[in-house]
Short mmCIF file of C-alpha atoms and ligand atoms in Angstrom, two decimals:
data_model
loop_
_atom_site.label_atom_id
_atom_site.label_comp_id
_atom_site.label_asym_id
_atom_site.label_seq_id
_atom_site.Cartn_x
_atom_site.Cartn_y
_atom_site.Cartn_z
CA UNK A 1 0.00 -0.02 -0.06
CA UNK A 2 1.59 3.20 -1.06
CA UNK A 3 0.99 6.71 0.42
CA UNK A 4 -0.39 8.19 -2.66
CA UNK A 5 -3.13 5.53 -3.10
CA UNK A 6 -6.38 7.44 -3.39
CA UNK A 7 -8.70 6.83 -0.51
CA UNK A 8 -10.97 4.80 -2.56
CA UNK A 9 -8.38 2.17 -2.92
CA UNK A 10 -7.73 2.12 0.73
CA UNK A 11 -9.90 0.21 3.18
CA UNK A 12 -11.50 2.81 5.30
CA UNK A 13 -10.48 2.66 8.87
CA UNK A 14 -13.27 4.23 10.85
CA UNK A 15 -12.38 5.64 14.25
CA UNK A 16 -15.02 8.20 14.47
CA UNK A 17 -17.32 6.70 17.06
CA UNK A 18 -18.06 3.58 18.91
CA UNK A 19 -21.68 4.12 17.78
CA UNK A 20 -20.67 2.78 14.32
CA UNK A 21 -20.82 -0.82 15.53
CA UNK A 22 -23.27 -2.95 13.74
CA UNK A 23 -25.41 -5.68 15.07
CA UNK A 24 -23.77 -9.04 14.07
CA UNK A 25 -25.67 -12.10 13.04
CA UNK A 26 -26.07 -13.47 16.62
CA UNK A 27 -27.67 -10.22 17.63
CA UNK A 28 -29.91 -9.99 14.65
CA UNK A 29 -31.06 -13.60 15.27
CA UNK A 30 -31.99 -12.94 18.84
CA UNK A 31 -33.66 -9.89 17.78
CA UNK A 32 -35.78 -11.68 15.27
CA UNK A 33 -36.82 -14.29 17.72
CA UNK A 34 -37.69 -11.89 20.70
CA UNK A 35 -41.01 -12.43 22.50
CA UNK A 36 -42.88 -9.09 22.13
CA UNK A 37 -45.99 -7.29 23.30
CA UNK A 38 -47.41 -3.75 23.38
CA UNK A 39 -45.22 -1.74 25.80
CA UNK A 40 -47.39 1.21 25.79
CA UNK A 41 -50.80 -0.49 26.60
CA UNK A 42 -49.36 -3.10 29.04
CA UNK A 43 -46.06 -4.51 28.62
CA UNK A 44 -43.32 -6.15 26.33
CA UNK A 45 -41.81 -9.15 27.93
CA UNK A 46 -38.33 -8.48 26.45
CA UNK A 47 -38.25 -4.83 27.45
CA UNK A 48 -39.34 -5.93 30.78
CA UNK A 49 -36.54 -8.67 31.09
CA UNK A 50 -34.08 -6.10 30.13
CA UNK A 51 -35.16 -3.41 32.51
CA UNK A 52 -35.19 -6.02 35.37
CA UNK A 53 -31.71 -6.95 34.38
CA UNK A 54 -30.32 -3.60 34.12
CA UNK A 55 -31.95 -2.41 37.50
CA UNK A 56 -30.08 -5.44 38.85
CA UNK A 57 -26.83 -4.81 37.28
CA UNK A 58 -26.85 -1.03 38.29
CA UNK A 59 -28.35 -1.98 41.78
CA UNK A 60 -31.39 0.38 41.30
CA UNK A 61 -34.90 -0.46 42.25
CA UNK A 62 -36.11 0.15 38.75
CA UNK A 63 -34.99 1.02 35.16
CA UNK A 64 -36.64 2.19 31.92
CA UNK A 65 -35.53 1.32 28.33
CA UNK A 66 -35.41 4.50 25.96
CA UNK A 67 -34.54 4.71 22.42
CA UNK A 68 -31.33 6.87 22.99
CA UNK A 69 -29.06 8.08 25.58
CA UNK A 70 -29.99 11.56 24.71
CA UNK A 71 -33.58 10.68 25.67
CA UNK A 72 -32.50 8.96 28.80
CA UNK A 73 -30.62 11.99 30.03
CA UNK A 74 -33.43 14.34 29.01
CA UNK A 75 -35.95 12.21 30.80
CA UNK A 76 -33.78 12.15 33.93
CA UNK A 77 -33.37 16.04 33.81
CA UNK A 78 -36.73 16.85 33.21
CA UNK A 79 -37.74 14.64 36.16
CA UNK A 80 -35.43 16.14 38.42
CA UNK A 81 -35.54 19.80 37.41
CA UNK A 82 -38.25 22.62 37.81
CA UNK A 83 -38.09 25.43 35.28
CA UNK A 84 -35.40 27.80 36.10
CA UNK A 85 -33.70 25.50 38.48
CA UNK A 86 -29.72 25.68 38.06
CA UNK A 87 -27.81 22.38 37.40
CA UNK A 88 -24.04 21.61 37.76
CA UNK A 89 -22.10 19.37 35.45
CA UNK A 90 -18.60 19.09 34.61
CA UNK A 91 -17.44 21.27 31.63
CA UNK A 92 -17.83 19.59 28.22
CA UNK A 93 -20.42 17.20 29.51
CA UNK A 94 -22.56 15.40 26.92
CA UNK A 95 -25.76 17.14 28.43
CA UNK A 96 -24.28 20.49 28.08
CA UNK A 97 -22.71 20.57 24.66
CA UNK A 98 -24.10 17.45 22.63
CA UNK A 99 -27.79 17.44 23.28
CA UNK A 100 -28.68 20.74 21.56
CA UNK A 101 -29.30 22.51 24.68
CA UNK A 102 -32.51 20.15 25.52
CA UNK A 103 -31.53 20.46 29.22
CA UNK A 104 -32.52 24.11 28.99
CA UNK A 105 -35.00 24.06 26.11
CA UNK A 106 -37.09 21.07 27.28
CA UNK A 107 -36.09 20.29 30.91
CA UNK A 108 -35.94 23.99 31.89
CA UNK A 109 -32.60 23.92 33.59
CA UNK A 110 -29.94 26.48 33.75
CA UNK A 111 -26.62 25.02 33.23
CA UNK A 112 -23.63 25.88 35.34
CA UNK A 113 -20.42 24.14 33.87
CA UNK A 114 -17.80 23.06 36.50
CA UNK A 115 -14.10 23.13 35.88
CA UNK A 116 -12.22 19.87 36.09
CA UNK A 117 -10.21 20.75 39.00
CA UNK A 118 -9.93 17.32 40.43
CA UNK A 119 -8.52 15.90 37.12
CA UNK A 120 -9.94 15.22 33.67
CA UNK A 121 -13.64 15.03 33.80
CA UNK A 122 -14.27 15.68 37.25
CA UNK A 123 -14.77 18.64 39.55
CA UNK A 124 -13.57 18.54 43.27
CA UNK A 125 -16.36 18.02 45.90
CA UNK A 126 -15.51 21.50 47.41
CA UNK A 127 -16.26 23.01 43.94
CA UNK A 128 -19.57 21.16 43.91
CA UNK A 129 -20.41 22.43 47.29
CA UNK A 130 -19.32 26.12 46.44
CA UNK A 131 -21.32 26.06 43.30
CA UNK A 132 -24.41 24.53 45.07
CA UNK A 133 -24.67 27.58 47.24
CA UNK A 134 -27.17 27.12 49.92
CA UNK A 135 -30.42 28.46 51.05
CA UNK A 136 -31.06 32.15 50.71
CA UNK A 137 -33.83 34.42 50.56
CA UNK A 138 -36.78 33.83 48.28
CA UNK A 139 -35.19 35.42 45.29
CA UNK A 140 -32.14 33.24 45.39
CA UNK A 141 -31.58 31.10 42.36
CA UNK A 142 -32.25 27.33 43.25
CA UNK A 143 -29.54 24.89 42.28
CA UNK A 144 -31.01 21.25 42.47
CA UNK A 145 -28.89 18.85 40.48
CA UNK A 146 -25.30 17.61 39.81
CA UNK A 147 -25.16 15.59 36.42
CA UNK A 148 -21.97 13.63 36.30
CA UNK A 149 -20.57 11.83 33.45
CA UNK A 150 -18.55 8.41 33.57
CA UNK A 151 -16.64 7.84 31.50
CA UNK A 152 -16.30 11.55 30.60
CA UNK A 153 -16.35 11.43 26.82
CA UNK A 154 -14.98 15.07 25.97
CA UNK A 155 -12.25 14.63 28.45
CA UNK A 156 -10.93 11.50 26.54
CA UNK A 157 -13.01 8.70 28.07
CA UNK A 158 -11.60 9.00 31.50
CA UNK A 159 -13.00 6.61 34.24
CA UNK A 160 -13.97 8.33 37.67
CA UNK A 161 -12.95 5.79 40.36
CA UNK A 162 -15.42 4.86 43.06
CA UNK A 163 -14.10 6.79 45.88
CA UNK A 164 -14.13 10.01 43.68
CA UNK A 165 -17.45 9.18 42.61
CA UNK A 166 -18.76 8.68 46.27
CA UNK A 167 -17.18 11.80 47.47
CA UNK A 168 -18.86 14.01 44.62
CA UNK A 169 -22.22 12.39 45.29
CA UNK A 170 -21.81 12.94 49.07
CA UNK A 171 -21.08 16.58 48.49
CA UNK A 172 -24.15 17.11 46.17
CA UNK A 173 -26.31 15.33 48.54
CA UNK A 174 -24.89 17.33 51.59
CA UNK A 175 -25.81 20.43 49.57
CA UNK A 176 -29.29 19.27 48.93
CA UNK A 177 -28.80 18.42 45.29
CA UNK A 178 -29.91 15.37 43.48
CA UNK A 179 -27.37 13.67 41.42
CA UNK A 180 -27.78 12.16 37.80
CA UNK A 181 -25.13 10.09 36.30
CA UNK A 182 -24.79 10.00 32.50
CA UNK A 183 -23.23 6.58 32.17
CA UNK A 184 -23.60 6.16 28.52
CA UNK A 185 -20.17 4.47 28.93
CA UNK A 186 -20.41 3.14 32.39
CA UNK A 187 -19.68 -0.30 30.98
CA UNK A 188 -16.17 1.03 29.90
CA UNK A 189 -15.51 2.58 33.05
CA UNK A 190 -16.52 -0.65 34.99
CA UNK A 191 -14.16 -2.64 32.86
CA UNK A 192 -11.37 -0.21 33.03
CA UNK A 193 -11.44 0.20 36.79
CA UNK A 194 -12.35 -3.48 37.54
CA UNK A 195 -15.38 -2.60 39.69
CA UNK A 196 -19.03 -3.65 39.11
CA UNK A 197 -21.08 -0.91 37.30
CA UNK A 198 -23.30 -0.70 40.37
CA UNK A 199 -20.26 0.76 42.42
CA UNK A 200 -19.93 3.55 39.90
CA UNK A 201 -23.61 4.29 40.19
CA UNK A 202 -23.79 4.20 43.94
CA UNK A 203 -25.94 6.83 45.63
CA UNK A 204 -27.02 8.50 42.38
CA UNK A 205 -30.76 9.60 42.18
CA UNK A 206 -30.81 8.30 38.30
CA UNK A 207 -28.10 6.85 35.92
CA UNK A 208 -28.37 6.44 32.16
CA UNK A 209 -26.45 3.94 30.15
CA UNK A 210 -26.14 3.15 26.37
CA UNK A 211 -26.12 -0.25 24.59
CA UNK A 212 -25.73 1.35 21.24
CA UNK A 213 -22.02 2.24 21.53
CA UNK A 214 -19.22 -0.21 21.92
CA UNK A 215 -21.57 -3.06 22.75
CA UNK A 216 -22.90 -3.16 19.28
CA UNK A 217 -26.68 -2.75 19.72
CA UNK A 218 -28.36 -0.65 16.94
CA UNK A 219 -30.60 1.11 19.26
CA UNK A 220 -31.28 1.34 22.95
CA UNK A 221 -30.37 2.97 26.15
CA UNK A 222 -31.78 2.70 29.72
CA UNK A 223 -32.38 5.18 32.75
CA UNK A 224 -32.63 3.73 36.08
CA UNK A 225 -33.48 5.01 39.67
CA UNK A 226 -36.06 4.70 42.47
CA UNK A 227 -39.51 3.11 41.77
CA UNK A 228 -40.96 6.84 41.84
CA UNK A 229 -38.28 8.20 39.60
CA UNK A 230 -38.99 5.48 37.16
CA UNK A 231 -42.76 6.00 37.28
CA UNK A 232 -42.31 9.66 36.43
CA UNK A 233 -39.63 8.88 33.76
CA UNK A 234 -42.17 6.55 32.10
CA UNK A 235 -44.67 9.16 31.70
CA UNK A 236 -42.05 11.56 30.36
CA UNK A 237 -40.76 8.87 27.98
CA UNK A 238 -44.29 8.54 26.69
CA UNK A 239 -44.52 12.53 26.48
CA UNK A 240 -41.41 12.60 24.26
CA UNK A 241 -42.64 10.04 21.93
CA UNK A 242 -40.41 7.24 23.25
CA UNK A 243 -43.10 4.84 24.12
CA UNK A 244 -42.66 2.13 21.54
CA UNK A 245 -45.01 -0.71 20.91
CA UNK A 246 -43.39 -4.14 20.15
CA UNK A 247 -39.85 -2.81 21.26
CA UNK A 248 -38.73 -6.23 22.35
CA UNK A 249 -36.99 -6.74 19.15
CA UNK A 250 -34.83 -3.63 20.19
CA UNK A 251 -34.39 -4.62 23.76
CA UNK A 252 -33.38 -8.15 22.62
CA UNK A 253 -30.15 -6.51 21.15
CA UNK A 254 -29.48 -4.66 24.52
CA UNK A 255 -29.69 -8.00 26.31
CA UNK A 256 -27.08 -9.37 23.93
CA UNK A 257 -25.08 -6.17 24.37
CA UNK A 258 -25.01 -6.62 28.15
CA UNK A 259 -23.38 -10.12 27.72
CA UNK A 260 -20.52 -8.53 26.04
CA UNK A 261 -19.40 -5.85 28.55
CA UNK A 262 -16.19 -7.75 29.23
CA UNK A 263 -15.16 -7.66 25.60
CA UNK A 264 -14.74 -3.75 25.98
CA UNK A 265 -11.38 -4.67 27.51
CA UNK A 266 -10.35 -5.53 23.85
CA UNK A 267 -11.09 -2.01 22.82
CA UNK A 268 -9.22 -0.50 25.71
CA UNK A 269 -6.20 -2.54 24.59
CA UNK A 270 -6.60 -1.31 21.13
CA UNK A 271 -6.72 2.10 22.30
CA UNK A 272 -3.65 1.79 24.32
CA UNK A 273 -1.62 0.32 21.29
CA UNK A 274 -2.82 3.10 19.05
CA UNK A 275 -1.83 5.75 21.60
CA UNK A 276 1.77 4.18 22.02
CA UNK A 277 2.23 3.98 18.17
CA UNK A 278 1.02 7.52 17.68
CA UNK A 279 3.46 8.71 20.40
CA UNK A 280 6.18 6.82 18.75
CA UNK A 281 5.45 8.83 15.65
CA UNK A 282 5.80 11.98 17.66
CA UNK A 283 2.23 12.72 18.33
CA UNK A 284 0.95 14.61 21.54
CA UNK A 285 -1.55 11.97 22.99
CA UNK A 286 -2.86 11.44 26.36
CA UNK A 287 -2.71 7.89 27.71
CA UNK A 288 -6.12 6.42 27.35
CA UNK A 289 -7.92 4.99 30.29
CA UNK A 290 -10.66 3.35 28.04
CA UNK A 291 -11.46 3.29 24.21
CA UNK A 292 -10.95 6.98 23.39
CA UNK A 293 -7.68 8.46 22.34
CA UNK A 294 -7.46 12.31 22.01
CA UNK A 295 -4.58 13.68 20.08
CA UNK A 296 -3.50 17.43 20.39
CA UNK A 297 -2.44 18.71 16.90
CA UNK A 298 -1.60 22.27 15.58
CA UNK A 299 -4.68 22.36 13.11
CA UNK A 300 -7.49 19.96 13.74
CA UNK A 301 -9.33 20.39 10.45
CA UNK A 302 -6.13 19.98 8.67
CA UNK A 303 -5.22 16.82 10.46
CA UNK A 304 -8.78 15.43 9.94
CA UNK A 305 -8.36 16.11 6.18
CA UNK A 306 -4.93 14.62 5.98
CA UNK A 307 -6.15 11.51 8.00
CA UNK A 308 -9.15 11.29 5.60
CA UNK A 309 -6.72 11.18 2.50
CA UNK A 310 -5.11 8.14 4.07
CA UNK A 311 -8.59 6.43 4.72
CA UNK A 312 -8.66 7.12 8.31
CA UNK A 313 -11.69 8.65 9.66
CA UNK A 314 -11.85 10.64 12.90
CA UNK A 315 -13.88 13.34 14.50
CA UNK A 316 -12.78 16.56 16.23
CA UNK A 317 -13.34 16.63 20.13
CA UNK A 318 -12.64 19.89 22.06
CA UNK A 319 -10.13 21.03 19.65
CA UNK A 320 -8.27 17.72 19.57
CA UNK A 321 -8.59 14.69 17.05
CA UNK A 322 -10.48 11.87 18.80
CA UNK A 323 -10.06 8.22 17.78
CA UNK A 324 -12.74 5.94 19.35
CA UNK A 325 -11.78 2.08 19.37
CA UNK A 326 -14.70 -0.26 19.04
CA UNK A 327 -15.50 -3.93 18.03
CA UNK A 328 -15.63 -3.14 14.37
CA UNK A 329 -12.07 -2.08 14.17
CA UNK A 330 -9.61 -4.92 14.59
CA UNK A 331 -6.01 -4.72 16.08
CA UNK A 332 -4.94 -5.17 12.48
CA UNK A 333 -6.78 -2.13 11.57
CA UNK A 334 -4.99 -0.20 14.24
CA UNK A 335 -1.62 -1.51 13.11
CA UNK A 336 -2.46 -0.49 9.40
CA UNK A 337 -3.60 2.95 10.47
CA UNK A 338 -0.47 3.52 12.32
CA UNK A 339 1.54 2.28 9.24
CA UNK A 340 -0.37 4.72 7.02
CA UNK A 341 0.09 7.47 9.28
CA UNK A 342 3.98 6.74 9.63
CA UNK A 343 4.35 6.91 5.91
CA UNK A 344 1.99 9.47 5.09
CA UNK A 345 1.66 12.01 7.79
CA UNK A 346 4.15 13.82 10.23
CA UNK A 347 3.01 14.70 13.74
C1 PLP B 1 -23.55 9.08 23.25
C2 PLP B 1 -23.62 9.76 24.56
C3 PLP B 1 -25.02 10.04 24.85
C4 PLP B 1 -26.08 10.07 24.11
O1 PLP B 1 -26.35 8.79 23.56
P1 PLP B 1 -27.12 8.54 22.11
O2 PLP B 1 -27.81 7.28 22.22
O3 PLP B 1 -26.25 8.81 21.00
O4 PLP B 1 -28.38 9.61 22.17
C5 PLP B 1 -24.94 10.77 26.30
N1 PLP B 1 -23.97 10.83 27.01
C6 PLP B 1 -22.70 10.51 26.50
C7 PLP B 1 -21.50 10.85 27.38
C8 PLP B 1 -22.44 9.97 25.22
O5 PLP B 1 -21.26 9.68 24.93
#
């Protein structure tokens, strides 16, 4: 393979996102065979089975399937917030920058981004306490929610360890705030830290998680919390148009996805290999903790174009180049990408 091959001759190596993963034959056959019912009128047995299993895995009283992680977060924020409430979230959080402002537009919340002063992806508990303020006169702004994210996507897929998670939840609760956890990639955090997902969702009032990323399901997320929370969340899901009928065919994919959480370790290993290789080539990359590699470059758009010319697809994230490793890119693809970059692109 020569450097001046045109992209059309090169096998595309797609590192844009772990959402690119496609359902394989096994997942499709389980979906096709799923037992179903009308999940709006009464219940769909496969959705119910998924919700029960997820509630168990996350150690919450109840869980609710949703079509997307964006809807899961919106449902949680809408349930926790009243119009005009301020909520706190680490700067760059998905709920702040990647959900089109729905936290404000639909959930009525006023966002207050917190600096990552405890390390990438997380504020210090004291910062949460200070930002929460306290009770004041009747004309004081109400701050009612802390929304965390684990792993933190924009910070490069960093996994927040259980002790730091617990300290943040305690600080928020002490200040009278509820806590939502955007755990779109809580599975990656769990695998990277070697702790059960429930440990990383301990104490929170709600947690969302995705199956449509590195786990390969085509559709599906979940939001979990108390029984009362999920009752409210179910009404909100219906209001948002997320009440599907024979959704069991989709939930079946999520059940298969749940069986594959351990396999995320392979994505993390591929990310480490890619980061090490890029560093050898003189790139400025941070050591990945999970499946995301962020590279600091002079000119992001120019680098994205140069990579594309080599048949390597990536996306920008916070002014850096983001490579996401997933089950549909192999170790050989990583080797091939490094070889193309080595021949065709200087750092
Ligand atoms: C992808 C993602 C979401 C939203 O999930 P969708 O299913 O794409 O709507 C939420 N939070 C984080 C951190 C994500 O990476």
